XYZ file of C-alpha atoms in Angstrom:
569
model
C -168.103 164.947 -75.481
C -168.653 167.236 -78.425
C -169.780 170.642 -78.494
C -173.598 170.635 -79.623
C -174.761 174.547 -80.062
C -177.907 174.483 -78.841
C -181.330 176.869 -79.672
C -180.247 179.118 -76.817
C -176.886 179.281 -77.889
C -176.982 180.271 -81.608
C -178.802 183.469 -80.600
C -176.654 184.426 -77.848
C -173.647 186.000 -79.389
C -175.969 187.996 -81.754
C -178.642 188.737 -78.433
C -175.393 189.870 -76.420
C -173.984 192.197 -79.188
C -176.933 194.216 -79.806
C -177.009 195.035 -75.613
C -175.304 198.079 -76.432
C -177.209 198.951 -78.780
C -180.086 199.508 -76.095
C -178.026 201.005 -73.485
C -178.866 204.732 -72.913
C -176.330 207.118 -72.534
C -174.816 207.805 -69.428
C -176.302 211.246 -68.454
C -174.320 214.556 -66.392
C -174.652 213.050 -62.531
C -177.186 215.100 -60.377
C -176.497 216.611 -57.369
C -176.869 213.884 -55.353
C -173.654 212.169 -53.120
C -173.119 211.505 -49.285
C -171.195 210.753 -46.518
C -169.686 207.150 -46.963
C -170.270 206.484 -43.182
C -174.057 206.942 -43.786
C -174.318 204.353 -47.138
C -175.205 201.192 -47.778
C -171.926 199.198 -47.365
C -169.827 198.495 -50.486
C -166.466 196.778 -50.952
C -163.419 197.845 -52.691
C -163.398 195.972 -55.774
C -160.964 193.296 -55.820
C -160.718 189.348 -54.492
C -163.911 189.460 -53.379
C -165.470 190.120 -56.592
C -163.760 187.013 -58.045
C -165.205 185.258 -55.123
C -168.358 186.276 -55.738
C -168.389 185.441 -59.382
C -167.138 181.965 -58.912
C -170.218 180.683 -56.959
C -172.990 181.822 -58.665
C -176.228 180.250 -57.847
C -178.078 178.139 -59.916
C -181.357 179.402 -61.167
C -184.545 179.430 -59.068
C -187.882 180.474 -59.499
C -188.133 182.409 -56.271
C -185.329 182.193 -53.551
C -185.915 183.102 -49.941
C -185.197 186.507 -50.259
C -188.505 186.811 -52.801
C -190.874 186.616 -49.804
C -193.835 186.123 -52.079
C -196.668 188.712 -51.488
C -200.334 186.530 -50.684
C -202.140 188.233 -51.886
C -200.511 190.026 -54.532
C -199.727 193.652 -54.352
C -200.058 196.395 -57.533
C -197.263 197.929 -58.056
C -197.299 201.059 -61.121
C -194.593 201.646 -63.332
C -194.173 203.894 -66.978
C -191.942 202.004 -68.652
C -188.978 202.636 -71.229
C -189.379 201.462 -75.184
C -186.400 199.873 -76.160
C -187.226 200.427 -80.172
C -186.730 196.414 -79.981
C -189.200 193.882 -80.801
C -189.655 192.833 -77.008
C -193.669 190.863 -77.003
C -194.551 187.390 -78.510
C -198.001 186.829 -80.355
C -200.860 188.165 -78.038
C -198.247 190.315 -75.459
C -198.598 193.941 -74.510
C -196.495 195.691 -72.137
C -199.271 194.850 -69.009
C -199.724 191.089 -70.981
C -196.532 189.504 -70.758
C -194.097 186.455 -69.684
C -191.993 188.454 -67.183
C -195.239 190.049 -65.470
C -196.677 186.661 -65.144
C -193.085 184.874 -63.553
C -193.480 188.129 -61.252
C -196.882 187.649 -60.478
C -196.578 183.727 -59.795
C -193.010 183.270 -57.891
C -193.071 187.520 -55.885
C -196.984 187.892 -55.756
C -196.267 191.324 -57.440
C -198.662 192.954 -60.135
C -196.920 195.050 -62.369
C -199.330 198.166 -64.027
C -197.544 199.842 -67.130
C -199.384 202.942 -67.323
C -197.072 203.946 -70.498
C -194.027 203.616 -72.080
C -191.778 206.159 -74.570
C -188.411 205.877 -76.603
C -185.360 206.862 -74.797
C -185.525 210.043 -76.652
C -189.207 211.179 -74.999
C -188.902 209.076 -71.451
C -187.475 212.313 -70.385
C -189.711 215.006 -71.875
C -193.001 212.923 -70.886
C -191.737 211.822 -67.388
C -190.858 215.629 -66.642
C -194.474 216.464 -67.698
C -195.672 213.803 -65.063
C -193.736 215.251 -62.318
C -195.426 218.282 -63.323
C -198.889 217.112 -62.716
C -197.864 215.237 -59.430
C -199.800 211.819 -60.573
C -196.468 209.879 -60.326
C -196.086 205.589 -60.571
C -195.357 203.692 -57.789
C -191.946 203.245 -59.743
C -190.165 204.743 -62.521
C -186.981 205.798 -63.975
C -185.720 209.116 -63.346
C -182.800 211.411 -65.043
C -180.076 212.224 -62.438
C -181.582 216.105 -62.660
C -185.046 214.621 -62.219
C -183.658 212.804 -59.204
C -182.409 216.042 -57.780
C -186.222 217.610 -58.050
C -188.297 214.596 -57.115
C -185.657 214.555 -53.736
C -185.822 218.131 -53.442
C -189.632 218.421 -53.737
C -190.180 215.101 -50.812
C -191.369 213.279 -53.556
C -189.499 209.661 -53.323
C -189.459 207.210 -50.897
C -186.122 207.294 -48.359
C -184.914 203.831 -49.586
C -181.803 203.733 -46.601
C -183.719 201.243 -44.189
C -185.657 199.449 -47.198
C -182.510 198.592 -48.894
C -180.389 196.790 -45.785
C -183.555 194.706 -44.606
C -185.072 193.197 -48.141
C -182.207 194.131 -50.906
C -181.319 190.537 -51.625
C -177.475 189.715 -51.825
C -177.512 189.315 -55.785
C -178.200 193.288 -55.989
C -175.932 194.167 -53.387
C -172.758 192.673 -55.117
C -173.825 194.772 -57.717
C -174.103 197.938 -56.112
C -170.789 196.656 -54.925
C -168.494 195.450 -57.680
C -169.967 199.103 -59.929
C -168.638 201.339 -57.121
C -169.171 203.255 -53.783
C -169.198 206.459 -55.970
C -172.337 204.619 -57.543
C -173.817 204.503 -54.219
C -173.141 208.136 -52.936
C -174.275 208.833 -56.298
C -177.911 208.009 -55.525
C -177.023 209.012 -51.888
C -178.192 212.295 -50.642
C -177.182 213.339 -47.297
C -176.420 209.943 -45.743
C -179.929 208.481 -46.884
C -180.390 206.206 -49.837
C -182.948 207.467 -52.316
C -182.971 205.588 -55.332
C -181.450 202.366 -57.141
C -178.420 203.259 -59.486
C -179.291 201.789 -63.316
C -175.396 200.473 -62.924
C -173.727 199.886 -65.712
C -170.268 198.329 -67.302
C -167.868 201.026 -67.921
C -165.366 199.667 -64.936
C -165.061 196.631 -66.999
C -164.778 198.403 -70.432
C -161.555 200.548 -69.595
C -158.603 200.593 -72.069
C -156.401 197.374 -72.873
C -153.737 197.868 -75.547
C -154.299 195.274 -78.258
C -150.786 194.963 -80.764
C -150.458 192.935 -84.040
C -149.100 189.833 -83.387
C -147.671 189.368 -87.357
C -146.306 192.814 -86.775
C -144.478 191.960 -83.688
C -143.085 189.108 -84.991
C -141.406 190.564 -87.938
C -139.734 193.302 -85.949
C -138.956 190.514 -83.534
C -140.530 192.417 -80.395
C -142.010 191.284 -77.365
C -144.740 192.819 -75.518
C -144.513 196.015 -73.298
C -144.004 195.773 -69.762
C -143.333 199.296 -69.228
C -144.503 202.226 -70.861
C -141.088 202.594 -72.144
C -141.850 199.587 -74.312
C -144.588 200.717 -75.440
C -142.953 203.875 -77.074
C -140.288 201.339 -78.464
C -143.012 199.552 -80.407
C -144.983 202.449 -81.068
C -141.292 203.703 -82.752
C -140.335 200.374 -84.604
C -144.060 200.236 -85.910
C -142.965 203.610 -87.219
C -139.863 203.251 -88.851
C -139.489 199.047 -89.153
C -141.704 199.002 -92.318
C -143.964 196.332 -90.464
C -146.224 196.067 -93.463
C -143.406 195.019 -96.302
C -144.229 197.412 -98.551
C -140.800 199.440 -98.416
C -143.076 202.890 -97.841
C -143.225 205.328 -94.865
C -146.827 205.016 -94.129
C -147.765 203.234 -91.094
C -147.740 205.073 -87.503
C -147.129 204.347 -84.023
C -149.581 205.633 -82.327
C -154.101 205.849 -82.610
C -155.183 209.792 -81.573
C -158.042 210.838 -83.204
C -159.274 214.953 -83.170
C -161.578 214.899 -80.060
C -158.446 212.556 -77.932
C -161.115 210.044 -77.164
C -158.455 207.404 -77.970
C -155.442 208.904 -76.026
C -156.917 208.302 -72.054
C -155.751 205.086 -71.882
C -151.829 206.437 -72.933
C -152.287 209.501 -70.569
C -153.505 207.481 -67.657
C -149.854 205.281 -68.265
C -148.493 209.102 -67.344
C -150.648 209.425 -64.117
C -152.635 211.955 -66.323
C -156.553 211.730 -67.088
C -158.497 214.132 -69.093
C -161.610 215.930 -68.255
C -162.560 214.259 -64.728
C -162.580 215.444 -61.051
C -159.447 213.855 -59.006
C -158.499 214.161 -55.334
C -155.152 215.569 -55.019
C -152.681 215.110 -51.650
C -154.654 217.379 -49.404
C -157.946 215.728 -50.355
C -159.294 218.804 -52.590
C -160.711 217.766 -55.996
C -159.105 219.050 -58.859
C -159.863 219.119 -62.730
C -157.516 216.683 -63.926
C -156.674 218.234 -67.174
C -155.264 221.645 -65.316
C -152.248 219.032 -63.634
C -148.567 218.582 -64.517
C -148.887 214.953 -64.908
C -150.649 215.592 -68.200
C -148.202 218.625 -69.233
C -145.666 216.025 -69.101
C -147.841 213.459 -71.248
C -148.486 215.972 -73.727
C -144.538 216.655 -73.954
C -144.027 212.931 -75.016
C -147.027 213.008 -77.324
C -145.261 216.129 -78.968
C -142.517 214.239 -79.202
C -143.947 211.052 -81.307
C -146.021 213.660 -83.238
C -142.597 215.101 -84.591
C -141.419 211.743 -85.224
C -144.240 210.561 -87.414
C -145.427 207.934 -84.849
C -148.840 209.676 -85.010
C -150.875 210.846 -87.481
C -149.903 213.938 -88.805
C -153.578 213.961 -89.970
C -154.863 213.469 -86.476
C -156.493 216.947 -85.979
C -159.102 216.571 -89.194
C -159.850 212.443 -87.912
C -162.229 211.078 -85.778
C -163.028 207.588 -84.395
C -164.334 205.883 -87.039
C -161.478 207.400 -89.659
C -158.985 206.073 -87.388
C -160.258 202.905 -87.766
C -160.237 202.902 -91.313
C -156.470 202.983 -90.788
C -156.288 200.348 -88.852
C -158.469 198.324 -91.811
C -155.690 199.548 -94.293
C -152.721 198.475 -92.355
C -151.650 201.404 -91.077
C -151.765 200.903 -87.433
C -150.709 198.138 -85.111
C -151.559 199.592 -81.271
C -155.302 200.420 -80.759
C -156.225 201.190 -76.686
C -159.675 199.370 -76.597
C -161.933 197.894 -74.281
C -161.176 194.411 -73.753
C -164.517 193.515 -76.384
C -161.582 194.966 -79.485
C -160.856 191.891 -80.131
C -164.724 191.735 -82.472
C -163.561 195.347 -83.854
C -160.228 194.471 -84.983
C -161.434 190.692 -86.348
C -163.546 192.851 -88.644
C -161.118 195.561 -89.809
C -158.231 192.818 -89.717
C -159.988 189.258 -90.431
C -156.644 187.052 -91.236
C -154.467 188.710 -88.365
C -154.210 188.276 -84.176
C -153.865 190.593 -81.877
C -152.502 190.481 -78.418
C -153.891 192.301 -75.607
C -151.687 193.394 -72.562
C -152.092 195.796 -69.650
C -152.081 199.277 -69.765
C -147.971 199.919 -68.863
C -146.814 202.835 -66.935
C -144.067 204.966 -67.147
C -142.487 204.657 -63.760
C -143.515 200.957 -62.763
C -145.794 202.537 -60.369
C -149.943 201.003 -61.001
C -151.575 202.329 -63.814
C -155.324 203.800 -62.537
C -157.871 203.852 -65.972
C -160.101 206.668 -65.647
C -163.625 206.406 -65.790
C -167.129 207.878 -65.671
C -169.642 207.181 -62.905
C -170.639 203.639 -63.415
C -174.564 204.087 -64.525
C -176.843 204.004 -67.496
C -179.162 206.658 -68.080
C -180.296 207.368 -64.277
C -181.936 205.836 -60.911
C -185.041 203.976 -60.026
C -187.231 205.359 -57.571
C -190.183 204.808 -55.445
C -192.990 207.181 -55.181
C -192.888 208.693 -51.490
C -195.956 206.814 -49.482
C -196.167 203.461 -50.999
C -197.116 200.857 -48.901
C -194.181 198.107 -50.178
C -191.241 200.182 -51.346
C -189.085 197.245 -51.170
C -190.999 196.125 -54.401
C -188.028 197.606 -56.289
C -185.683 195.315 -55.079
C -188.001 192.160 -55.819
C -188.110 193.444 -59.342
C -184.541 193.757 -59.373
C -184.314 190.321 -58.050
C -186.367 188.743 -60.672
C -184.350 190.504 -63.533
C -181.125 188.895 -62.309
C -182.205 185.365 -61.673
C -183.584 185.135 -64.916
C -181.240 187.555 -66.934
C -178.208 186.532 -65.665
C -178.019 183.152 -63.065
C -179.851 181.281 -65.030
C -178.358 178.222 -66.566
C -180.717 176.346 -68.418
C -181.730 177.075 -72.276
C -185.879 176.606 -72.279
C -185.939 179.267 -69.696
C -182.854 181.370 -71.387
C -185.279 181.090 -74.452
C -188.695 181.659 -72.855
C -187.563 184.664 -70.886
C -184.670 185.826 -72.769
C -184.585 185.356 -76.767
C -185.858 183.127 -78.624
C -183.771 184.431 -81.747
C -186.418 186.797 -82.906
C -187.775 188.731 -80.421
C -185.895 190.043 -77.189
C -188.065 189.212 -74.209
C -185.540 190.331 -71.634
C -186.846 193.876 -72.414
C -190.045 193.181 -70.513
C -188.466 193.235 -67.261
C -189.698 196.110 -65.465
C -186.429 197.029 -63.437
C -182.646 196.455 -64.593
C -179.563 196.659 -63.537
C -176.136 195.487 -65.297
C -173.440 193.560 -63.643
C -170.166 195.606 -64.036
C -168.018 192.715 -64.956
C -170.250 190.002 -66.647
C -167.880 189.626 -69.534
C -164.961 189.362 -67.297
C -166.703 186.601 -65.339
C -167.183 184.706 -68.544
C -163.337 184.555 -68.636
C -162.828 183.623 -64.904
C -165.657 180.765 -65.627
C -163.890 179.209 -68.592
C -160.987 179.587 -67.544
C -160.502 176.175 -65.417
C -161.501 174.268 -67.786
C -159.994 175.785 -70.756
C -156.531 175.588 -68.677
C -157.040 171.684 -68.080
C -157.216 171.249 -71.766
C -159.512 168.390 -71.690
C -162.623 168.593 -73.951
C -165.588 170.065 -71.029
C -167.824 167.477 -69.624
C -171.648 167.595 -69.223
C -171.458 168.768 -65.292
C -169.238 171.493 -66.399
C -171.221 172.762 -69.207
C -174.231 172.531 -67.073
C -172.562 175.014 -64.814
C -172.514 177.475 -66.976
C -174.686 180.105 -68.855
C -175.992 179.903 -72.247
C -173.686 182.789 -73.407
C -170.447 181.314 -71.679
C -171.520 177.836 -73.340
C -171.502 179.636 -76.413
C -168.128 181.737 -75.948
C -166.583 178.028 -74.661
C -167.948 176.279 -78.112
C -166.238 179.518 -80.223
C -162.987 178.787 -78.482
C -162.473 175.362 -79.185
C -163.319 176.017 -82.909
C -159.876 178.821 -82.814
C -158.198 176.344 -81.176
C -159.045 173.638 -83.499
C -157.563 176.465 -85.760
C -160.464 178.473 -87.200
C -159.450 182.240 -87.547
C -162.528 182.991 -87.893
C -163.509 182.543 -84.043
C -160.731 184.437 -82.944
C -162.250 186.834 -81.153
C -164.066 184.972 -78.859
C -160.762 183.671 -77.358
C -159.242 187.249 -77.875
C -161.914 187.936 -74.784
C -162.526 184.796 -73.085
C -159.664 182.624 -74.297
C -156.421 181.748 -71.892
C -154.785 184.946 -71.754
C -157.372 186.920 -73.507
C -158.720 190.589 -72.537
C -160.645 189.124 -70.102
C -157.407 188.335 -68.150
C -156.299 191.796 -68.134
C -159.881 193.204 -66.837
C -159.349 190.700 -64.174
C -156.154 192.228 -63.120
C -157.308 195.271 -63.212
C -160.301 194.630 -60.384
C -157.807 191.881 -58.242
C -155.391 195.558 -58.488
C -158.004 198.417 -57.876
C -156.600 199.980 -60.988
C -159.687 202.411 -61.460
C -159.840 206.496 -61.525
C -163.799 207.253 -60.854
C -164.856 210.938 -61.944
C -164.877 211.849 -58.116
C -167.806 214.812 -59.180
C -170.986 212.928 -59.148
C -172.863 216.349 -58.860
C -175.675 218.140 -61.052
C -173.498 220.800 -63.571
C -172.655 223.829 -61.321
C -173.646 227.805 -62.139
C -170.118 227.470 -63.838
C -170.351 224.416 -65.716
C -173.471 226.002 -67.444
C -172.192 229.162 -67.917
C -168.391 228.476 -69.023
C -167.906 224.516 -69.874
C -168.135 224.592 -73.232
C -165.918 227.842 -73.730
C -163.469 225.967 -70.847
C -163.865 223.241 -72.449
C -163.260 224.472 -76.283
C -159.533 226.090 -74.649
C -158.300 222.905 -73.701
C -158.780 220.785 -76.751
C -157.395 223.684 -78.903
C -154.228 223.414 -76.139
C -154.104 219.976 -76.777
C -153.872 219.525 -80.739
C -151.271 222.985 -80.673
C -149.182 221.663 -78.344
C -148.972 217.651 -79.888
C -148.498 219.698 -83.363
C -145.727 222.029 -82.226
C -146.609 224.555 -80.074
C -144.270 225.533 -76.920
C -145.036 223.320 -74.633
C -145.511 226.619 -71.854
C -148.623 226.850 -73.610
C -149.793 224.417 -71.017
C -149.230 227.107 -68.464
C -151.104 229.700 -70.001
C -153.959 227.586 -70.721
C -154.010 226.816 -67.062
C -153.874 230.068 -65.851
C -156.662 231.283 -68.452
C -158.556 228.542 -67.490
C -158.541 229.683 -63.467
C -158.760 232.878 -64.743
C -161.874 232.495 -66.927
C -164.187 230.341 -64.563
C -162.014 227.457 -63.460
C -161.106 228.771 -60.612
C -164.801 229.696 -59.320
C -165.659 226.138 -60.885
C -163.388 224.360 -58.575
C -164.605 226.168 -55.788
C -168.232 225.125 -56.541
C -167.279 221.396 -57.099
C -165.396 221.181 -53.235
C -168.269 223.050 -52.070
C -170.602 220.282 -53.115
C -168.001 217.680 -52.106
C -168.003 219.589 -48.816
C -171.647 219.537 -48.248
C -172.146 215.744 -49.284
């Protein structure tokens, strides 16, 4: 059958590309981790999470783990304005679509008592800690997490969590990471939800101009050794045709925001907390490995495979050389594929794993996997497990459902973003990956889908299926969609990548300590000038110095804070 796009379906891609538009920054972690042996259980991340998102259930209005409340039970909550139009005609944040589904299918009623920007929620909820007249529920900073545990204010959710946490929000908890978990873990009890998030899934890929490649008559790296070959011919094999010296090897911009991805291929990572052989953590950016990274970065810097510009450029002027041609590697998150269609419209891409320069795994560093902060339950309350019945409802209609009228009624309609009503969220880690491993068996049979298999699958990955089979048909335009989704797109890579384990967590999930307050910035100030002095010339024993100066000027006490903590947790 042919692909009909569908009312759902038109708004999807543009609903799904303004998410991150809404997501709040991920804040400094609180104080706040445990003892594994004392968690909730979570799994390393790697078959099972492709088992689990290959059998995803099929919407329902409220499964057995809902245990509907007769009658219903209040629950309070201030809520967070999204600075999105969120309410249909007649709708208020206590007079809305998702409170009624709540109300009918959990026998929960949810009491807004008031709602701020992302830029107040913090200011106002701090005054309401203040004043001790807290919500049943609400969202809390990690440092406001630290207080409200400190102070005996929030409910101990250990207990709550293993009896009525349905299985939905404990693959989540799972797949995002057990340093999510001892994040919101304090002392071997459970205290809060995580707000998880998608960073795991949005770790470096290296995407490589296909038109490029194919004039120099190159194949794609395998090794980081490869890499460094391309990054050279890219250099010197006038790629572009115009007979000039002006294209470059390698993207750094001035604040090395770009470079993690190539320093991770060296067993480096930059500004995180490691574990080194004896179990101690250790600031990564104080360690050989990335003395020896910075050697080869030198190196290509001399060469002209980078920049010479680099120190002066940020982000978004390095991606005005990749819109002028001047660059054919960019380390992105396996979503590039919609950046480079826009700086590059009439070229591909390829997308391949992050190499390494031994042959030994390549680990992509990451932050702790969370937006903005926790959800918490006011000490006392008589149904604390209310949290996880709100978190239930968000995911059955958010993200198992398969049919459009609800996707529409509960979702978007095109115009206004009802999703935003739900009162609790949470965000699968790999949702974009799982579109991937969901197309993919039907995409690999090459046979046009049939109605059962578009029935089992979401709006969105019925829209990213319809995009693919216009590329395929041989629109360029719809190119990105199979750069993600497509047989051996991005998604591909991120999938190796969780089958392999190939993730570095920040291993600090604490509040800032004395030092970090006192001395980050200044710490912090001394290594980036290291950095750009030592890519740009400097002797590379200037790694050494800056290491010592760094123990020296608060580094050392700093590291003696963080184990503390680690010890204590």
């Amino acid at each position: 059958m042919g692909i009909k796009k569908s009312r759902a379906e038109q708004m999807v891609c543009k609903l799904y590309s303004n998410i991150a538009l809404i997501l709040l920054v991920v804040a400094v972690l609180a104080g706040c981790s445990s003892s594994k042996e004392n968690s909730p259980a979570t799994v390393t991340p790697g078959k099972e999470v492709a088992e689990q998102t290959t059998n995803i259930a099929t919407m329902a209005p409220a499964g057995e783990t809902s245990n509907k409340f007769d009658p219903p039970v209040e629950v309070t909550m201030v809520n967070l304005a999204y600075g999105a139009i969120a309410f249909g005609p007649n709708e208020d944040m206590n007079n809305n679509r998702w409170n009624t589904y709540i109300k009918d299918h959990y026998g929960i009623s949810v009491k807004s008592l008031w709602d701020a920007p992302g830029d107040q929620l913090e200011q106002k909820t701090n005054l309401m800690i203040a004043t001790g007249n807290l919500p049943d529920i609400f969202l809390a900073t990690p440092k406001q997490f630290v207080q409200l545990n400190n102070a005996g204010l929030i409910e101990d959710l250990t207990d709550v969590y293993e009896k009525y946490a349905p299985q939905n929000i404990k693959d989540i908890m799972s797949q995002a990471g057990q340093e999510v978990t001892d994040a919101a873990t304090v002392k071997g009890r459970l205290m809060a939800l995580p707000w998880t998030g998608s960073v795991k899934e949005s770790v470096p890929v290296v995407w490589i101009r296909e038109d490029w490649m194919k004039k120099l008559n190159l194949t794609g790296p395998k090794t980081m050794d490869d890499l460094l070959a391309i990054a050279k011919a890219f250099t010197t094999g006038d790629p572009d045709g115009n007979s000039k010296p002006d294209t470059n090897g390698l993207p750094i911009d001035k604040d090395f925001t770009l470079i993690n991805a190539f320093l991770n291929g060296y067993h480096a990572y930059k500004d995180i907390w490691i574990k080194d052989s004896s179990g101690k953590l250790v600031y990564s950016s104080v360690q050989p490995e990335l003395k020896t990274a910075l050697a080869k970065l030198q190196e290509m810097y001399k060469a002209g495979e980078i920049d010479q510009e680099f120190g002066v450029k940020d982000t978004s002027k390095v991606t005005e050389s990749i819109g002028s041609n001047k660059l054919g590697i960019f380390l992105g998150s396996m979503g590039g594929g919609n950046t480079l269609a826009a700086l590059t419209p009439d070229v591909k891409w390829n997308s391949y794993p992050i190499p390494s320069i031994d042959g030994s795994q390549t680990l992509l560093q990451h932050p702790l996997n969370i937006n903005y902060g926790f959800w918490v339950v006011k000490k006392g309350i008589q149904h604390p497990e209310v949290l996880y019945k709100l978190a239930d409802a968000w995911f059955k209609l958010f993200y198992e459902n398969k049919d459009e009228d609800i996707y529409v009624k509960y979702n978007s309609d095109q115009k206004t973003a009802f999703f935003l009503q739900a009162p609790v969220q949470v965000y699968k880690p790999y949702k974009n990956m799982e579109t991937s491993i969901h197309l993919a068996p039907i995409l690999e049979s090459g046979k046009t889908a049939t109605d059962e298999e578009l029935s089992k699958l979401t709006p969105e990955e019925r829209l990213n299926y319809g995009f693919i089979q216009k590329y395929m048909a041989g629109d360029q335009s719809f190119w990105k969609y199979a750069s993600r989704s497509g047989i051996g797109g991005a998604g591909d890579i991120v999938s190796q990548y969780v089958q392999n384990n190939q993730f570095k967590p920040d291993q600090f999930v604490g509040a800032p300590t004395p030092t970090m307050v006192q001395k980050g910035a200044i710490l912090q100030k001394m290594e980036d000038q290291m950095i750009t002095k030592i890519i740009t010339g400097a002797p590379i024993d200037q790694f050494d110095q800056f290491v010592a100066e760094w123990n020296k000027l608060g580094g050392e006490q700093m590291t003696q804070e963080v184990n503390d903590w680690y010890n204590n947790n």
